[in-house]
Amino acid sequence: MSSEDIDGRHIPVLADRCVELLGPALAEPGAVYVDGTLGLGGHSELVLTRFPQVRVIGIDRDPAALALAGARLARFSGRFTPVHAVHDSIREVVAAHTESGRVQGILLDLGVSSMQLDEPERGFAYAQDAPLDMRMDQTTGRTAADLLATEPEHELRTILYRYGDEKFAPRIARAIVARRESDPVTRSGQLVDLVRDNIPQAARRTGGNPAKRTFQALRIAVNAELEVLERAIPAAVSTLAVGGRIVVMSFQSLEDRIVKRALARGATSSTPPGLPVELSEHEPYLRLLTRGAEEADEAEQARNPRSASVRLRAAERLRPTPSHLEAHS
């Protein structure tokens, strides 16, 4: 994908709403914004354009995305710093690139990026035949094909059910294991055919491609996405300065549940039940900026179909994290 392709095809999800929520914090003199899932740089480009004084740190685990985003944001030289890392290391990245170890704004746009979906050779898309890679960082770790070739049947079943909510997980896992002795599944087309053959015909008639849940589950497992997210949200909150804001966009219920729980923890009093007064050291250290999870409206979904499943949550840091809660922040 070239820089021209990015400008013409990449539409960042809920970009204006993200900037609106982050705006009061980014307006602070010397503000630093961390794009913890840089992708192709659409959100960062908007921030750099609208807030000429803001410095941006862009984190991504995908070297290809960093290269493309770097080219896109080259005109902001001196204000943009790309970092090859996974977003659960945000605390270390911020410590290395700021004097205070604190920032004013953080965005996490979770899940697979537009580029990863659009590049067939990455193996994320079930609509195109390609090697089953699915690694967000192709320089390290096991591929989806490796996982299918080595995981025991019970573990494959668990992955498909837990991460993909695939009710036919036992059939699919059994078929993968039975086949791999003679003809391992190494390509997306093979996996699509296998899933289709092991789902009852009646279940194939609705819900789109029958392999989509299996592909989602494998992608999450290959990249340890939920485990990373469990660590990333508290780490991100811990780097926010007082008055700083965090926005998180998730695209499936397992992600959103983790985000909701982490932000609610900071926005809820930790005063022990039964005490007649609120203890100041137990007061909330976050303020939720959204009522529940916000979704894209019809206009946004028409303009950008990938926004259809987005769930956006945001919070503001009110005060430092109480010492008795620091392990969770």
Short mmCIF file of N, CA and C in Angstrom, two decimals, residues 120-121 123 125-126 128-134 144-145 148 179 183-194 215 218:
data_model
loop_
_atom_site.label_atom_id
_atom_site.label_comp_id
_atom_site.label_asym_id
_atom_site.label_seq_id
_atom_site.Cartn_x
_atom_site.Cartn_y
_atom_site.Cartn_z
N PRO A 120 -3.45 -9.09 1.20
CA PRO A 120 -3.78 -10.53 1.20
C PRO A 120 -2.70 -11.40 1.83
N GLU A 121 -1.43 -11.04 1.61
CA GLU A 121 -0.36 -11.91 2.09
C GLU A 121 -0.26 -11.96 3.61
N GLY A 123 -2.75 -12.74 5.55
CA GLY A 123 -3.55 -13.89 5.97
C GLY A 123 -4.67 -13.59 6.95
N ALA A 125 -7.58 -12.02 6.15
CA ALA A 125 -8.89 -11.97 5.49
C ALA A 125 -9.33 -13.34 5.00
N TYR A 126 -10.56 -13.71 5.32
CA TYR A 126 -11.08 -15.00 4.88
C TYR A 126 -11.59 -14.94 3.44
N GLN A 128 -9.86 -13.89 0.85
CA GLN A 128 -8.79 -14.03 -0.13
C GLN A 128 -7.84 -15.13 0.32
N ASP A 129 -7.45 -15.99 -0.62
CA ASP A 129 -6.55 -17.09 -0.29
C ASP A 129 -5.12 -16.57 -0.12
N ALA A 130 -4.50 -16.93 0.99
CA ALA A 130 -3.14 -16.48 1.29
C ALA A 130 -2.57 -17.37 2.39
N PRO A 131 -1.25 -17.32 2.60
CA PRO A 131 -0.67 -18.06 3.72
C PRO A 131 -1.30 -17.61 5.04
N LEU A 132 -1.53 -18.55 5.94
CA LEU A 132 -2.16 -18.23 7.23
C LEU A 132 -1.10 -17.70 8.19
N ASP A 133 -0.86 -16.40 8.12
CA ASP A 133 0.12 -15.77 9.00
C ASP A 133 -0.60 -15.17 10.22
N MET A 134 -1.27 -14.05 10.01
CA MET A 134 -2.08 -13.36 11.03
C MET A 134 -1.28 -12.68 12.13
N ALA A 144 -0.57 -18.26 12.43
CA ALA A 144 -1.80 -19.03 12.60
C ALA A 144 -1.62 -20.45 12.10
N ALA A 145 -0.87 -20.63 11.03
CA ALA A 145 -0.60 -21.98 10.52
C ALA A 145 0.18 -22.81 11.54
N LEU A 148 -2.29 -23.91 14.24
CA LEU A 148 -3.15 -25.00 13.78
C LEU A 148 -2.40 -26.32 13.69
N ARG A 179 -6.99 -33.65 9.91
CA ARG A 179 -6.41 -33.36 8.60
C ARG A 179 -4.90 -33.13 8.66
N ASP A 183 -2.27 -33.47 5.59
CA ASP A 183 -2.40 -32.25 4.77
C ASP A 183 -2.69 -31.05 5.68
N PRO A 184 -1.67 -30.53 6.36
CA PRO A 184 -1.88 -29.43 7.31
C PRO A 184 -2.53 -28.21 6.64
N VAL A 185 -3.34 -27.52 7.41
CA VAL A 185 -3.98 -26.30 6.93
C VAL A 185 -2.98 -25.15 7.04
N THR A 186 -2.55 -24.64 5.90
CA THR A 186 -1.54 -23.58 5.88
C THR A 186 -2.00 -22.32 5.15
N ARG A 187 -3.17 -22.39 4.48
CA ARG A 187 -3.65 -21.24 3.71
C ARG A 187 -5.07 -20.89 4.13
N SER A 188 -5.42 -19.61 3.97
CA SER A 188 -6.74 -19.14 4.38
C SER A 188 -7.85 -19.84 3.60
N GLY A 189 -7.63 -20.09 2.32
CA GLY A 189 -8.65 -20.76 1.52
C GLY A 189 -8.94 -22.16 2.03
N GLN A 190 -7.89 -22.88 2.44
CA GLN A 190 -8.08 -24.21 3.00
C GLN A 190 -8.90 -24.17 4.29
N LEU A 191 -8.61 -23.18 5.11
CA LEU A 191 -9.32 -23.07 6.38
C LEU A 191 -10.79 -22.71 6.16
N VAL A 192 -11.06 -21.82 5.23
CA VAL A 192 -12.44 -21.46 4.91
C VAL A 192 -13.22 -22.70 4.47
N ASP A 193 -12.62 -23.50 3.59
CA ASP A 193 -13.29 -24.70 3.10
C ASP A 193 -13.53 -25.69 4.24
N LEU A 194 -12.54 -25.86 5.11
CA LEU A 194 -12.68 -26.79 6.23
C LEU A 194 -13.81 -26.36 7.17
N PHE A 215 -11.61 -17.14 12.06
CA PHE A 215 -10.51 -16.22 11.74
C PHE A 215 -10.29 -15.22 12.87
N LEU A 218 -8.53 -17.07 15.81
CA LEU A 218 -7.12 -17.36 15.57
C LEU A 218 -6.28 -16.09 15.63
#
